[in-house]
Short mmCIF file of C-alpha atoms in Angstrom, two decimals:
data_model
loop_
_atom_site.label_atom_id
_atom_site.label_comp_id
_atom_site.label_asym_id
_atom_site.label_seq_id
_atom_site.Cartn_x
_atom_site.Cartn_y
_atom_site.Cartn_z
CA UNK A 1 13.09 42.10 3.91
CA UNK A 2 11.70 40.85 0.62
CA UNK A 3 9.37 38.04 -0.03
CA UNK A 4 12.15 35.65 -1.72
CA UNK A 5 14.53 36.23 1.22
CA UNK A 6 12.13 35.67 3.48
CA UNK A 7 10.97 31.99 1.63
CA UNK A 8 14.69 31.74 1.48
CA UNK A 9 15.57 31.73 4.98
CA UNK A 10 12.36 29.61 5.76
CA UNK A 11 13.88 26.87 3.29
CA UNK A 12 17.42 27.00 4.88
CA UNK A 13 15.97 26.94 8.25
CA UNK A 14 14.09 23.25 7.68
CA UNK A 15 17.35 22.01 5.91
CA UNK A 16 17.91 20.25 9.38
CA UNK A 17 14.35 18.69 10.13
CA UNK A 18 14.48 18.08 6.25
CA UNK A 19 17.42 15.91 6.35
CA UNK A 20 16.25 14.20 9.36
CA UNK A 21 12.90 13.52 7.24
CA UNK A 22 14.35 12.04 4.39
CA UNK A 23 16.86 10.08 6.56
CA UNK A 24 13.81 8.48 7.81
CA UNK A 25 11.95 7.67 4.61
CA UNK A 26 15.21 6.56 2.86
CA UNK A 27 17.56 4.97 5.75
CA UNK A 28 20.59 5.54 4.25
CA UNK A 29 22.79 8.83 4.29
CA UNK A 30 23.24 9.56 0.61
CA UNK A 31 19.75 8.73 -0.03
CA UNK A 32 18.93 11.30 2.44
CA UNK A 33 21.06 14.22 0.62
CA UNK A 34 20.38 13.85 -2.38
CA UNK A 35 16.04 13.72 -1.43
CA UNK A 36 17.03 16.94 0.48
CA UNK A 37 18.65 18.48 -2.62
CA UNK A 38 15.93 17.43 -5.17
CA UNK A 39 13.73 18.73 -2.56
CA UNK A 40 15.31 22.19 -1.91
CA UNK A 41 15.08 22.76 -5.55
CA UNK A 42 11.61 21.73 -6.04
CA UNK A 43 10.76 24.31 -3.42
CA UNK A 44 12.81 26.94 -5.19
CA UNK A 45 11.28 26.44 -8.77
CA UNK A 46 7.84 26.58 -7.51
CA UNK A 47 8.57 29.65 -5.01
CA UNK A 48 5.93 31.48 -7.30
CA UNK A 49 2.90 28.77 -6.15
CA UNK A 50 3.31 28.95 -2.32
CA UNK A 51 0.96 30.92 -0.85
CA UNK A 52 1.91 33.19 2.28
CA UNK A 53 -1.45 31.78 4.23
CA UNK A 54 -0.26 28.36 4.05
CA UNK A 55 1.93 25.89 6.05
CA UNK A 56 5.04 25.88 4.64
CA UNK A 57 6.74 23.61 6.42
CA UNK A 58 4.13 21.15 5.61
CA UNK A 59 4.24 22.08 2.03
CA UNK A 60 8.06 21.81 2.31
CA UNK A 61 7.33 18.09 3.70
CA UNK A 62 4.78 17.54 1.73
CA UNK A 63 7.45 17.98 -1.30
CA UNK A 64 9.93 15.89 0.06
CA UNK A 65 7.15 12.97 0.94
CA UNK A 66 5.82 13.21 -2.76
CA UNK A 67 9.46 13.27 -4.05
CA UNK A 68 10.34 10.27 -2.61
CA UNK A 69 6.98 8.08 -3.51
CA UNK A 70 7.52 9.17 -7.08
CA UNK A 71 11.26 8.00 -7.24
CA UNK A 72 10.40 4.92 -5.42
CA UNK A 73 7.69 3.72 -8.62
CA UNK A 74 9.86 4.89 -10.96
CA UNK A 75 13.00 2.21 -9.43
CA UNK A 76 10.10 -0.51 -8.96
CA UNK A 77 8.72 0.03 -12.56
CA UNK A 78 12.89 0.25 -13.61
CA UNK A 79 13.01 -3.32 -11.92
CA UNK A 80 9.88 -4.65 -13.37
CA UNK A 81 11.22 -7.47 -15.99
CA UNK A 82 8.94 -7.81 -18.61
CA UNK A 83 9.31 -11.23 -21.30
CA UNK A 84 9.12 -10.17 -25.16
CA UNK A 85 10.05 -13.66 -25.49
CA UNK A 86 7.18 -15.16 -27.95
CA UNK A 87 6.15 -18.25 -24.84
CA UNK A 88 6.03 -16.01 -22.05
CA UNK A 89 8.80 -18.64 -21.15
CA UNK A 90 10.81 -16.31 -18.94
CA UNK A 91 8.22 -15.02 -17.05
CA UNK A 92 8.58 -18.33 -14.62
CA UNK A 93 11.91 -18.93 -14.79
CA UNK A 94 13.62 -18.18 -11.67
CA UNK A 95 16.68 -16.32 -11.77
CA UNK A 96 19.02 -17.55 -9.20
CA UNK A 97 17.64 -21.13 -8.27
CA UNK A 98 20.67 -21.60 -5.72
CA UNK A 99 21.08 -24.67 -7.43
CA UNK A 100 24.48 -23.38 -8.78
CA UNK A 101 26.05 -24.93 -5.71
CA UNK A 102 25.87 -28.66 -4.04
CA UNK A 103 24.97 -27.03 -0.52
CA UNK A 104 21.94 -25.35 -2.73
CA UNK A 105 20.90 -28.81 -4.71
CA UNK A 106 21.18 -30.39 -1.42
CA UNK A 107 19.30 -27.83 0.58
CA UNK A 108 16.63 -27.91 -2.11
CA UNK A 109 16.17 -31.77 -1.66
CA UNK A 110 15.76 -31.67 2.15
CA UNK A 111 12.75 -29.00 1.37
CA UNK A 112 11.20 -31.22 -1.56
CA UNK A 113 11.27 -34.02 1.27
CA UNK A 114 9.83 -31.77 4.09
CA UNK A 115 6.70 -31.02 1.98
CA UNK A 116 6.31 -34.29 0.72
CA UNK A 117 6.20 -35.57 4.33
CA UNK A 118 3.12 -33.11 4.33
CA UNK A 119 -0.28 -35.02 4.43
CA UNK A 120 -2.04 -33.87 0.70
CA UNK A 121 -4.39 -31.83 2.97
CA UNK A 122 -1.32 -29.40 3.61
CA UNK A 123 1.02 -30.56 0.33
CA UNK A 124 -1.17 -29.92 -2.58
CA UNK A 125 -2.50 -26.87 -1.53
CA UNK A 126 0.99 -25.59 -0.53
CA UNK A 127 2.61 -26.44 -3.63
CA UNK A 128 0.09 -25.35 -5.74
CA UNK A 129 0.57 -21.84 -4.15
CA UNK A 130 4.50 -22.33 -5.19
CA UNK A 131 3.84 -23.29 -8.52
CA UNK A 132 2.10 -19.65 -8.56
CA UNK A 133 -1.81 -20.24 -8.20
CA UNK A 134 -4.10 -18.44 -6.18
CA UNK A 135 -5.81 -18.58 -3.09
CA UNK A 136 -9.11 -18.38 -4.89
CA UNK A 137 -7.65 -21.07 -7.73
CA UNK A 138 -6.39 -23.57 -5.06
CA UNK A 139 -9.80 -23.19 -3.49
CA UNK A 140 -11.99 -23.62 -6.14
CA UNK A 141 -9.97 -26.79 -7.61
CA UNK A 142 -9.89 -28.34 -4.44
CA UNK A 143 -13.53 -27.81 -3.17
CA UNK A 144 -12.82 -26.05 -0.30
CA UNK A 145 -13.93 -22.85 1.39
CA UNK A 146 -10.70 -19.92 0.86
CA UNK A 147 -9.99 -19.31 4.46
CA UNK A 148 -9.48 -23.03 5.08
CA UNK A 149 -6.40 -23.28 1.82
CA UNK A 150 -5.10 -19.63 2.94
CA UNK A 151 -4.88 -21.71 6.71
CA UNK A 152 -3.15 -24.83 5.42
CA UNK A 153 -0.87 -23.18 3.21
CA UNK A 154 0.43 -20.71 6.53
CA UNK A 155 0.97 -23.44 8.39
CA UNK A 156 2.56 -25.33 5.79
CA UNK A 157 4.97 -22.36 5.31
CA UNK A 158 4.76 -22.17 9.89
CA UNK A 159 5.87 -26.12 9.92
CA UNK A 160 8.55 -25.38 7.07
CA UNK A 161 9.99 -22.16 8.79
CA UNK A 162 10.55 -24.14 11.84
CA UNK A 163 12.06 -27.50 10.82
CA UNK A 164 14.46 -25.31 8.68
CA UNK A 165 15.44 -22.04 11.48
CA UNK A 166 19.02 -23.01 10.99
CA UNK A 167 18.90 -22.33 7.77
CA UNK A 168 18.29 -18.21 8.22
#
């Protein structure tokens, strides 16, 4: 038996733990195949670099794990929006307020009220963590040591979580 049979029946051996592998990383079925195919043909271009004294089904895995981190950037740098626009306006403009709708408008008024029922020691640190500062910012413009805003701000989010569990 030859050296590329042999690698050959090796690869089609693992199809099955293969498939079960990627099912795992990707959780969905067509995910899975088409990880398994881009992974079978990985293996097969770069027959030539596997070395005999090696693990090849951890090499084969190895592929597969490697194949799938890669894709995964590449769809989180595709999703990445970035502003040309000249103000950087964009950049904190939310894309789907839920305002759109009266049940949104008026679910967004029953939140504004919950955290304004909020003594300031919970609101302004809370809100100031909304309006996108962080930790370290909220703690240095309101004197305080960070563990204590990173605190108030949890259970600002804890006290919101609960008043609104219908809402899920």
């Amino acid at each position: 038996m030859s050296a590329n049979s042999t690698f050959m029946n090796r690869l089609l051996g693992l199809q099955s733990n293969l498939l079960s592998f990627a099912y795992q990383l990707t959780t969905n079925r067509e995910a899975a195949q088409d990880l398994l195919q881009d992974t079978t043909l990985k293996a097969l271009d770069n027959e030539s670099k596997y070395v005999d004294n090696v693990n090849f089904k951890g090499w084969i895995f190895t592929i597969m794990r490697n194949i799938f981190i890669n894709n995964y950037r590449q769809n989180v740098r595709k999703a990445t929006v970035i502003d040309q626009t000249e103000d950087l306006y964009h950049l904190n403009v939310c894309q789907d307020s839920g305002l759109d709708t009266p049940d949104g408008s008026i679910a967004m008024q029953e939140i504004t009220e919950a955290i304004n029922e909020f003594s300031d020691d919970y609101r302004i640190p809370f809100s100031m963590h909304v309006a996108g500062y962080k930790y370290q910012e909220i703690a240095d413009k309101m004197g305080l040591p960070l563990g204590t805003v990173k605190s108030r701000i949890f259970f600002a989010r804890q006290r919101l979580q609960t008043r609104f569990a219908d809402y899920r």
